[in-house]
């Protein structure tokens, strides 16, 4: 199992534990329409979206290589430019999906610790509360992790996403190579790390000369790793409280039955 799969497995496991009886006021099963499931399911949906867009980059790039091979007699630079752009389109969609995933994590934290009326704070809202408000009900270890990871990674990704949407497209060098291999011409396409993203990758101590597919994988793993840490801290805080709450509810139920 790769690192990404390990992070995903831990995230899924902890989310199930967090919500297994979170917010229960009786030992009756809660309906599927309970608000807590909305926050859980929305986050899991966004996680799957990020994984889809990561695989889409590879798919689009491979299709582009096949198009180069099919048109090897026509060395039109416009074709290579279009293929590179399509790969960047897919990469940018991954960035948007990862940011959405992070925002849904913020909504989940707001719901758990502040109530449903704060379930739309998104990540920036939660990070701001952790930085500015000493009275926030989030425990200190989780609060510090949110502040640290926002400073280290998430805030940089937000700024990068904002630049892509509002100010400037991103791009970098692309190298198309042809090599004779077993009586056939083999095509390879290397698309370097986007220039504006290089500062983030250097901050994370990643090599910026890697192909964009590897950059996308490393960045996705980093986001998932950070989410895994934060969700594990939530579970460490909430699951014992859930257990105590369930024990109390069972005791109340048993005492009620003895009186009947």
Short mmCIF file of C-alpha atoms in Angstrom, two decimals:
data_model
loop_
_atom_site.label_atom_id
_atom_site.label_comp_id
_atom_site.label_asym_id
_atom_site.label_seq_id
_atom_site.Cartn_x
_atom_site.Cartn_y
_atom_site.Cartn_z
CA UNK A 1 0.00 0.00 0.00
CA UNK A 2 1.39 3.38 -1.00
CA UNK A 3 1.58 6.43 1.25
CA UNK A 4 -1.51 8.01 -0.29
CA UNK A 5 -3.56 4.86 0.35
CA UNK A 6 -2.30 4.73 3.97
CA UNK A 7 -3.36 8.32 4.61
CA UNK A 8 -6.75 7.68 3.00
CA UNK A 9 -7.30 4.54 5.08
CA UNK A 10 -6.48 6.39 8.31
CA UNK A 11 -8.74 9.32 7.34
CA UNK A 12 -11.68 6.99 6.59
CA UNK A 13 -11.19 5.02 9.79
CA UNK A 14 -11.01 8.09 12.02
CA UNK A 15 -13.99 9.82 10.37
CA UNK A 16 -16.11 6.72 11.03
CA UNK A 17 -14.99 6.69 14.68
CA UNK A 18 -15.62 10.42 15.10
CA UNK A 19 -19.17 10.29 13.77
CA UNK A 20 -20.24 6.89 15.05
CA UNK A 21 -22.27 8.52 17.81
CA UNK A 22 -21.20 12.16 17.72
CA UNK A 23 -23.92 14.47 19.06
CA UNK A 24 -26.25 11.66 20.13
CA UNK A 25 -28.88 12.51 22.73
CA UNK A 26 -30.36 9.02 22.88
CA UNK A 27 -29.21 5.49 22.13
CA UNK A 28 -31.65 5.22 19.26
CA UNK A 29 -30.11 5.11 15.82
CA UNK A 30 -29.99 8.50 14.18
CA UNK A 31 -31.68 8.96 10.79
CA UNK A 32 -29.53 9.12 7.68
CA UNK A 33 -30.68 12.73 7.32
CA UNK A 34 -28.85 13.82 10.49
CA UNK A 35 -26.68 16.91 9.70
CA UNK A 36 -23.48 15.21 10.80
CA UNK A 37 -23.58 12.85 7.82
CA UNK A 38 -23.66 15.81 5.45
CA UNK A 39 -20.28 17.02 6.72
CA UNK A 40 -18.80 13.54 6.66
CA UNK A 41 -20.08 12.66 3.20
CA UNK A 42 -19.15 16.02 1.67
CA UNK A 43 -15.57 15.66 2.84
CA UNK A 44 -15.30 12.08 1.58
CA UNK A 45 -16.77 13.19 -1.76
CA UNK A 46 -14.12 15.89 -2.13
CA UNK A 47 -11.38 13.43 -1.24
CA UNK A 48 -12.56 11.13 -4.04
CA UNK A 49 -12.68 14.12 -6.39
CA UNK A 50 -9.02 14.92 -5.67
CA UNK A 51 -8.01 11.32 -6.34
CA UNK A 52 -9.96 11.39 -9.61
CA UNK A 53 -8.27 14.58 -10.79
CA UNK A 54 -4.86 13.18 -9.89
CA UNK A 55 -5.50 10.15 -12.11
CA UNK A 56 -6.93 12.44 -14.80
CA UNK A 57 -3.57 14.23 -15.18
CA UNK A 58 -1.92 10.93 -16.03
CA UNK A 59 -4.72 10.03 -18.45
CA UNK A 60 -4.59 13.37 -20.27
CA UNK A 61 -0.82 13.25 -20.52
CA UNK A 62 -0.84 9.71 -21.94
CA UNK A 63 -3.47 10.71 -24.49
CA UNK A 64 -1.24 13.61 -25.48
CA UNK A 65 1.76 11.34 -25.97
CA UNK A 66 -0.36 9.10 -28.19
CA UNK A 67 -1.41 12.13 -30.26
CA UNK A 68 2.25 13.11 -30.69
CA UNK A 69 3.02 9.57 -31.85
CA UNK A 70 0.11 9.59 -34.31
CA UNK A 71 1.33 12.89 -35.76
CA UNK A 72 5.08 12.25 -35.73
CA UNK A 73 5.32 13.13 -39.42
CA UNK A 74 3.78 16.54 -38.76
CA UNK A 75 5.98 18.41 -36.26
CA UNK A 76 3.54 21.21 -35.64
CA UNK A 77 4.60 23.04 -32.44
CA UNK A 78 0.98 24.11 -31.92
CA UNK A 79 0.03 20.47 -31.21
CA UNK A 80 2.64 20.13 -28.46
CA UNK A 81 1.55 23.47 -26.98
CA UNK A 82 -2.08 22.36 -26.90
CA UNK A 83 -1.23 19.03 -25.24
CA UNK A 84 0.84 20.78 -22.57
CA UNK A 85 -2.00 23.20 -21.91
CA UNK A 86 -4.48 20.35 -21.51
CA UNK A 87 -2.20 18.75 -18.93
CA UNK A 88 -2.01 22.08 -17.08
CA UNK A 89 -5.81 22.41 -17.25
CA UNK A 90 -6.08 19.05 -15.49
CA UNK A 91 -3.39 19.99 -12.97
CA UNK A 92 -5.21 23.23 -12.10
CA UNK A 93 -8.43 21.23 -11.59
CA UNK A 94 -6.53 19.11 -9.07
CA UNK A 95 -5.45 22.27 -7.21
CA UNK A 96 -9.07 23.51 -7.10
CA UNK A 97 -10.25 20.12 -5.84
CA UNK A 98 -7.59 19.97 -3.10
CA UNK A 99 -8.55 23.45 -1.89
CA UNK A 100 -12.22 22.45 -1.86
CA UNK A 101 -11.26 19.36 0.13
CA UNK A 102 -9.43 21.55 2.65
CA UNK A 103 -12.45 23.87 2.93
CA UNK A 104 -14.72 20.90 3.65
CA UNK A 105 -12.32 19.88 6.42
CA UNK A 106 -12.72 23.37 7.87
CA UNK A 107 -16.51 23.04 7.71
CA UNK A 108 -16.32 19.69 9.51
CA UNK A 109 -14.16 21.17 12.28
CA UNK A 110 -16.55 24.10 12.63
CA UNK A 111 -19.53 21.77 12.95
CA UNK A 112 -17.89 19.47 15.50
CA UNK A 113 -16.48 22.14 17.79
CA UNK A 114 -18.74 25.15 17.28
CA UNK A 115 -22.07 23.74 16.12
CA UNK A 116 -23.96 23.57 12.85
CA UNK A 117 -24.25 27.38 12.66
CA UNK A 118 -20.45 27.43 12.20
CA UNK A 119 -20.37 24.60 9.66
CA UNK A 120 -19.64 26.95 6.76
CA UNK A 121 -16.47 28.62 8.07
CA UNK A 122 -14.25 26.79 5.58
CA UNK A 123 -10.55 26.36 6.31
CA UNK A 124 -9.59 30.03 6.40
CA UNK A 125 -12.33 30.76 8.92
CA UNK A 126 -11.19 27.98 11.24
CA UNK A 127 -7.51 28.96 10.91
CA UNK A 128 -8.37 32.59 11.71
CA UNK A 129 -10.33 31.58 14.80
CA UNK A 130 -7.44 29.43 15.98
CA UNK A 131 -5.00 32.32 15.53
CA UNK A 132 -7.19 35.07 16.99
CA UNK A 133 -9.44 33.56 19.66
CA UNK A 134 -8.10 32.08 22.88
CA UNK A 135 -11.60 31.06 23.97
CA UNK A 136 -12.27 28.77 21.00
CA UNK A 137 -13.35 25.30 22.17
CA UNK A 138 -10.80 23.46 20.01
CA UNK A 139 -8.16 21.80 22.18
CA UNK A 140 -4.66 23.25 22.17
CA UNK A 141 -2.85 20.47 20.27
CA UNK A 142 -5.40 20.55 17.44
CA UNK A 143 -5.43 24.35 17.40
CA UNK A 144 -1.63 24.47 17.09
CA UNK A 145 -1.64 21.84 14.32
CA UNK A 146 -4.18 23.90 12.37
CA UNK A 147 -2.09 27.07 12.76
CA UNK A 148 1.17 25.30 11.82
CA UNK A 149 -0.19 23.49 8.77
CA UNK A 150 -1.96 26.60 7.54
CA UNK A 151 1.34 28.47 7.71
CA UNK A 152 3.38 25.63 6.21
CA UNK A 153 1.13 24.51 3.34
CA UNK A 154 -2.55 25.37 3.13
CA UNK A 155 -2.23 29.16 3.08
CA UNK A 156 0.35 28.89 0.26
CA UNK A 157 -2.02 26.71 -1.76
CA UNK A 158 -4.84 29.20 -1.28
CA UNK A 159 -2.67 32.02 -2.59
CA UNK A 160 -1.58 29.91 -5.55
CA UNK A 161 -5.18 29.02 -6.38
CA UNK A 162 -6.17 32.67 -6.10
CA UNK A 163 -3.40 33.72 -8.52
CA UNK A 164 -4.52 31.08 -11.03
CA UNK A 165 -8.15 32.20 -10.89
CA UNK A 166 -7.76 35.95 -10.72
CA UNK A 167 -4.39 37.07 -12.01
CA UNK A 168 -2.10 34.78 -14.00
CA UNK A 169 -2.02 31.36 -15.61
CA UNK A 170 0.96 29.19 -14.78
CA UNK A 171 3.32 27.15 -16.91
CA UNK A 172 6.89 26.00 -17.38
CA UNK A 173 9.23 24.15 -19.70
CA UNK A 174 8.03 21.09 -21.62
CA UNK A 175 10.38 18.61 -23.29
CA UNK A 176 9.23 16.22 -26.02
CA UNK A 177 11.70 13.44 -26.85
CA UNK A 178 11.71 10.79 -29.57
CA UNK A 179 13.85 7.65 -29.27
CA UNK A 180 14.13 4.57 -31.45
CA UNK A 181 13.21 1.53 -29.37
CA UNK A 182 12.75 -1.98 -30.80
CA UNK A 183 12.22 -0.71 -34.35
CA UNK A 184 9.64 1.83 -33.22
CA UNK A 185 9.81 5.45 -32.17
CA UNK A 186 9.08 5.94 -28.47
CA UNK A 187 7.71 9.32 -27.42
CA UNK A 188 8.23 10.83 -23.99
CA UNK A 189 6.86 14.10 -22.68
CA UNK A 190 8.30 15.85 -19.63
CA UNK A 191 6.36 18.83 -18.32
CA UNK A 192 8.21 20.65 -15.56
CA UNK A 193 6.77 22.03 -12.32
CA UNK A 194 4.76 25.22 -12.97
CA UNK A 195 6.85 28.28 -12.21
CA UNK A 196 4.55 29.86 -9.61
CA UNK A 197 4.25 26.54 -7.80
CA UNK A 198 8.00 26.10 -7.46
CA UNK A 199 8.18 28.29 -4.35
CA UNK A 200 5.64 26.06 -2.58
CA UNK A 201 7.49 22.90 -3.57
CA UNK A 202 10.81 24.34 -2.35
CA UNK A 203 9.13 25.28 0.93
CA UNK A 204 8.08 21.62 1.24
CA UNK A 205 11.65 20.59 0.35
CA UNK A 206 10.60 18.81 -2.85
CA UNK A 207 12.63 18.71 -6.05
CA UNK A 208 11.17 21.16 -8.57
CA UNK A 209 12.70 19.53 -11.66
CA UNK A 210 10.30 16.59 -11.51
CA UNK A 211 7.62 16.00 -14.12
CA UNK A 212 4.25 17.60 -13.38
CA UNK A 213 2.64 14.21 -12.74
CA UNK A 214 5.14 13.50 -9.97
CA UNK A 215 4.69 17.04 -8.64
CA UNK A 216 0.93 16.46 -8.55
CA UNK A 217 1.38 13.16 -6.69
CA UNK A 218 3.76 14.69 -4.13
CA UNK A 219 1.48 17.67 -3.52
CA UNK A 220 -1.60 15.46 -3.16
CA UNK A 221 0.23 13.20 -0.72
CA UNK A 222 1.28 16.23 1.31
CA UNK A 223 -2.31 17.50 1.55
CA UNK A 224 -3.58 14.04 2.50
CA UNK A 225 -0.82 13.61 5.09
CA UNK A 226 -1.71 16.94 6.68
CA UNK A 227 -5.41 16.08 6.71
CA UNK A 228 -4.64 12.69 8.23
CA UNK A 229 -2.75 14.36 11.10
CA UNK A 230 -5.54 16.87 11.78
CA UNK A 231 -8.35 14.30 11.59
CA UNK A 232 -6.39 11.94 13.85
CA UNK A 233 -6.13 14.75 16.43
CA UNK A 234 -9.88 15.33 16.17
CA UNK A 235 -10.50 11.61 16.71
CA UNK A 236 -8.13 11.56 19.69
CA UNK A 237 -10.18 14.35 21.24
CA UNK A 238 -13.71 13.36 20.24
CA UNK A 239 -13.78 9.53 20.36
CA UNK A 240 -13.18 9.27 24.15
CA UNK A 241 -15.93 11.85 24.68
CA UNK A 242 -18.22 9.78 22.47
CA UNK A 243 -17.45 6.72 24.58
CA UNK A 244 -18.24 8.52 27.82
CA UNK A 245 -21.45 9.88 26.30
CA UNK A 246 -22.53 6.42 25.13
CA UNK A 247 -21.81 4.90 28.55
CA UNK A 248 -23.94 7.63 30.15
CA UNK A 249 -26.80 7.07 27.73
CA UNK A 250 -26.74 3.29 28.27
CA UNK A 251 -26.77 3.80 32.04
CA UNK A 252 -29.72 6.19 31.78
CA UNK A 253 -31.55 3.72 29.56
CA UNK A 254 -30.96 0.82 31.97
CA UNK A 255 -32.07 2.88 35.00
CA UNK A 256 -35.20 3.94 33.15
CA UNK A 257 -36.05 0.31 32.35
CA UNK A 258 -35.54 -0.80 35.96
CA UNK A 259 -38.13 1.74 37.09
CA UNK A 260 -40.73 0.42 34.68
#
